[in-house]
Tab-separated table of C-alpha atoms and ligand atoms in Angstrom:
chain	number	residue	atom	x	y	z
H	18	UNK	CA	-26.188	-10.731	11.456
H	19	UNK	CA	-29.769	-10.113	12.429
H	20	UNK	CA	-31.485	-6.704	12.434
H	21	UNK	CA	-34.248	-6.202	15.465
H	22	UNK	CA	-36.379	-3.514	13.260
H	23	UNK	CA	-36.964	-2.724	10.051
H	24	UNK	CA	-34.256	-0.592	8.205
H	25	UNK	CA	-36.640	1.086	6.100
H	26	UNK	CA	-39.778	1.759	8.000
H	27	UNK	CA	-38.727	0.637	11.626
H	28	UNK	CA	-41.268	-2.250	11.997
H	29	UNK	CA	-40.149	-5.294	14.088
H	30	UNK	CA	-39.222	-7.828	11.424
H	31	UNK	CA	-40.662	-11.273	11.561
H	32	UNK	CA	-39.257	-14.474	10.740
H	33	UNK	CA	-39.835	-15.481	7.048
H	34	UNK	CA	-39.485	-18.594	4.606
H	35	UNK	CA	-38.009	-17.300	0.986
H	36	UNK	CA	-36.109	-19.420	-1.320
H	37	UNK	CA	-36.210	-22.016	1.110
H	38	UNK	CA	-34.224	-20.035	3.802
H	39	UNK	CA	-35.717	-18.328	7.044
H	40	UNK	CA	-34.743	-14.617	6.794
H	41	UNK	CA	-36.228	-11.871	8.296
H	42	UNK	CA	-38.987	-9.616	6.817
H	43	UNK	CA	-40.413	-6.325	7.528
H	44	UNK	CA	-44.746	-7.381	7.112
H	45	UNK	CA	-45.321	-3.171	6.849
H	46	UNK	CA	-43.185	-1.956	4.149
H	47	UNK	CA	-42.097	-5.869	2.351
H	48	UNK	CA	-38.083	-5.223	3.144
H	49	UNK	CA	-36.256	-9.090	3.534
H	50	UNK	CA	-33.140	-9.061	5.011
H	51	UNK	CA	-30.870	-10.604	2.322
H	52	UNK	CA	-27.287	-11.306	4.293
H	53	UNK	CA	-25.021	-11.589	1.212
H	54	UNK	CA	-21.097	-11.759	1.503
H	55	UNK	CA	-19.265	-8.962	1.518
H	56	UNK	CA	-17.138	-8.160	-1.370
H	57	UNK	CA	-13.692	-7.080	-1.735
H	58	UNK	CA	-10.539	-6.475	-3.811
H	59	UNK	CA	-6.704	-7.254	-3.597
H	60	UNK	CA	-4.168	-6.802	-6.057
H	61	UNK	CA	-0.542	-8.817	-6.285
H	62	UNK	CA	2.244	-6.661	-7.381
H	63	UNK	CA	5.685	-7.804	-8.154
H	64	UNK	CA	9.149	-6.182	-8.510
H	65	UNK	CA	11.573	-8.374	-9.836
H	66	UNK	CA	11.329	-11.363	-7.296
H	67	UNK	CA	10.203	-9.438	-4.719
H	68	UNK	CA	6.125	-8.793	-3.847
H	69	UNK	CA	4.726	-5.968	-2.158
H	70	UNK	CA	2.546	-6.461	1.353
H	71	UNK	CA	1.600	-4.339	3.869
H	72	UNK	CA	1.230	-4.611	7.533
H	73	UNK	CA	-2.220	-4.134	8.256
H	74	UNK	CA	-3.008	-0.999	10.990
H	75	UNK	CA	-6.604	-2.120	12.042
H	76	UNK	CA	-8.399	-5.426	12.826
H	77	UNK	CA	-9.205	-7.601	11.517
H	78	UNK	CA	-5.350	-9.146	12.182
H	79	UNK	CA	-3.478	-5.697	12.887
H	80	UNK	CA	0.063	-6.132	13.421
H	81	UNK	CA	-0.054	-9.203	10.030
H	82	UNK	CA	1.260	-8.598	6.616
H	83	UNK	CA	-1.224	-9.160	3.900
H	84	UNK	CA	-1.764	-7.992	-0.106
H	85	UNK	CA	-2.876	-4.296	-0.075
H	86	UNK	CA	-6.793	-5.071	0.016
H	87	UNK	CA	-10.416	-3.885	0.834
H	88	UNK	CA	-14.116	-3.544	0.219
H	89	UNK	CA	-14.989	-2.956	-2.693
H	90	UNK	CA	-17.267	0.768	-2.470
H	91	UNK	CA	-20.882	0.628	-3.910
H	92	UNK	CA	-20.380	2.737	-6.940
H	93	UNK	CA	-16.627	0.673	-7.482
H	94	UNK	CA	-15.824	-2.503	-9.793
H	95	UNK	CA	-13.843	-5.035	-8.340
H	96	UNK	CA	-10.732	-3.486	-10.488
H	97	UNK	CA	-11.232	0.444	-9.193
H	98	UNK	CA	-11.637	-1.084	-5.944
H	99	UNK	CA	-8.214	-2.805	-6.428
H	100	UNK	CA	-6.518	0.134	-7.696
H	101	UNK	CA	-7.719	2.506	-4.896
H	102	UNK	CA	-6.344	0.030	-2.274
H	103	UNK	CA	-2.966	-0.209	-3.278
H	104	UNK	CA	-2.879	3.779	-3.938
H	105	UNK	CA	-4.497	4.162	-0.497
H	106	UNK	CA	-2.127	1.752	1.581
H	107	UNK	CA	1.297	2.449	-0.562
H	108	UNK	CA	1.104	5.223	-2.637
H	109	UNK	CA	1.872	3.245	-5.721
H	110	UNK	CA	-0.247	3.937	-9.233
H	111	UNK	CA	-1.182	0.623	-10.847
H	112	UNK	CA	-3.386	-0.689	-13.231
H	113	UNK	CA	-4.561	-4.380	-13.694
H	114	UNK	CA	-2.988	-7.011	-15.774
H	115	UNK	CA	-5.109	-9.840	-15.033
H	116	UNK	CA	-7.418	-11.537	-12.560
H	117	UNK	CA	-6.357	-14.365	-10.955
H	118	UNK	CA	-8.442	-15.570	-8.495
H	119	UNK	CA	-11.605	-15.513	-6.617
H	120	UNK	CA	-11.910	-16.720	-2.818
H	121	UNK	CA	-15.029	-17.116	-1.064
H	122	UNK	CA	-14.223	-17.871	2.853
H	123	UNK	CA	-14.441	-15.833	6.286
H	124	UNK	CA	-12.809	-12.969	8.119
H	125	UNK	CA	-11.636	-12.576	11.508
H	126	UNK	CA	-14.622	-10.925	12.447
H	127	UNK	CA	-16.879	-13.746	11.380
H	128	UNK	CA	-18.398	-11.746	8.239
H	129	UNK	CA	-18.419	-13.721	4.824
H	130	UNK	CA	-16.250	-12.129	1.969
H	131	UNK	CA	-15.725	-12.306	-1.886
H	132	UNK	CA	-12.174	-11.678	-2.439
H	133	UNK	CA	-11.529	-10.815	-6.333
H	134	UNK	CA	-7.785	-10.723	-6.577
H	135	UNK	CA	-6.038	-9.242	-9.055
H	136	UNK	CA	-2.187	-9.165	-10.697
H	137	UNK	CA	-0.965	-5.830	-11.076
H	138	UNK	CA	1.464	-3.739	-12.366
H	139	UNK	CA	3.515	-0.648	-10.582
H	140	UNK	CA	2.933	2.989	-13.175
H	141	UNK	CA	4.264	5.166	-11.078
H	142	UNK	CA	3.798	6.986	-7.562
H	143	UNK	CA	6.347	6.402	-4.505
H	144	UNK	CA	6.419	3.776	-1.999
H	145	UNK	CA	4.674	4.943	1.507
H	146	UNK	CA	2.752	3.169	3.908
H	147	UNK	CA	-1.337	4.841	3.791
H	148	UNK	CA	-3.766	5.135	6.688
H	149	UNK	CA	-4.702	1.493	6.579
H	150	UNK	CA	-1.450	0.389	6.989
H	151	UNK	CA	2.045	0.588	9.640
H	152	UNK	CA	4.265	-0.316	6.427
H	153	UNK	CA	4.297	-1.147	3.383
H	154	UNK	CA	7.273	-3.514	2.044
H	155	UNK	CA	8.255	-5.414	-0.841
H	156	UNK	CA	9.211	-9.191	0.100
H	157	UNK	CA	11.446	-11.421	-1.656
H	158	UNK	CA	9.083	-14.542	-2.606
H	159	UNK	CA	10.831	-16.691	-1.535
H	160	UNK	CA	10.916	-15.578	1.966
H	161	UNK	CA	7.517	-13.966	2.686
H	162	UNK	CA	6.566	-13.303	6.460
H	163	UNK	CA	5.577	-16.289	8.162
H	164	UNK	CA	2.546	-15.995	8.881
H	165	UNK	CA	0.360	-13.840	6.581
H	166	UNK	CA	-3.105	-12.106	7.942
H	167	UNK	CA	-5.341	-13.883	6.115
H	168	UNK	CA	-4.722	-17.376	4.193
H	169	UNK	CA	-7.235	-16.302	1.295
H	170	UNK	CA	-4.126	-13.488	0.558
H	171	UNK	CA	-1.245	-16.290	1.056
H	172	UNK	CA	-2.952	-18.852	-1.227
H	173	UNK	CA	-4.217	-16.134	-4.259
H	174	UNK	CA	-0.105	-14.678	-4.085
H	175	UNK	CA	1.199	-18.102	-4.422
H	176	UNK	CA	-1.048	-18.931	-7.474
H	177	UNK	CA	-0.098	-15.872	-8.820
H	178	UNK	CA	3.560	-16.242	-8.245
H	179	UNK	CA	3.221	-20.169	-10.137
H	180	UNK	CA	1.285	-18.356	-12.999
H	181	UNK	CA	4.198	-15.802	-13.552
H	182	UNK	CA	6.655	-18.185	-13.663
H	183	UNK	CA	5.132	-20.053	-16.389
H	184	UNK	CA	4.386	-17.007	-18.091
H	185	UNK	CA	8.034	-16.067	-18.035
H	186	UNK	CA	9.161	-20.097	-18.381
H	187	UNK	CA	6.756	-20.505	-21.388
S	14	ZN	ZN1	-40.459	-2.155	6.845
């Protein structure tokens, strides 16, 4: 994404070498124009065999089931961020049991994003699909939708489903 003027003082910005990149700088006020990824949170939640997904109300991919998920706020951690998601999108209260994984890849809408993902576990709350999302259902994993929204989401559950099986094999 490229900005035309100057956030901060409204100067046209000018093309600029830093770090061996061209960005754009503001030659008034010294702003650069860092374009940095985006990051976000998602959490994995299991009961029993089943995992919880919701179908997604807004673009990018409305209409697709994916892990409850979002940006993460400026004053957030990856884990609040996680935990206000799936509160937001299904009602449920959860907490974190463990990270397991991080994805770097692209959106829909062409914007770069982190995604920390996160295993969780249900503490309470009742199931009810939130403002981001149509529903919100749990999904035997063994017969997940097929096709998810995003394949960051599809690959981070399935790691997370082989790591609780060993868990509960081992
Ligand atoms: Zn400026």
């Amino acid at each position: 994404m490229k900005y035309r003027y100057c956030p901060i003082c409204t100067n046209e910005l000018k093309r600029v070498f830093l770090d061996g990149r061209e960005r754009q700088g503001c030659e008034s006020c010294g702003f650069i124009h860092y374009v940095n990824p985006s990051p976000a949170a998602a959490m994995v939640l299991f009961e029993k065999q089943d995992v919880l997904l919701v179908k997604r109300r807004f673009e990018p991919r409305s209409g697709f089931w994916s892990l409850p998920a979002g940006f993460i706020e400026a004053d957030e951690t990856p884990e609040q961020a996680a935990i206000r998601e799936v509160k937001e999108e299904t009602g449920l209260d959860v907490r974190i049991n463990q990270l397991v994984d991080v994805h770097s890849g692209c959106h829909a809408m062409k914007k770069r994003i982190v995604l920390v993902v996160y295993w969780g576990e249900i503490e309470g709350g009742s199931l009810k699909a939130g403002d981001d999302a149509l529903e919100a259902l749990f999904f035997p994993i063994d017969n997940l939708p097929p096709e998810m929204a995003f394949n960051s989401h599809l690959k981070a559950l399935e790691k997370t489903i082989s790591l609780r099986s060993q868990l509960q094999g081992g």
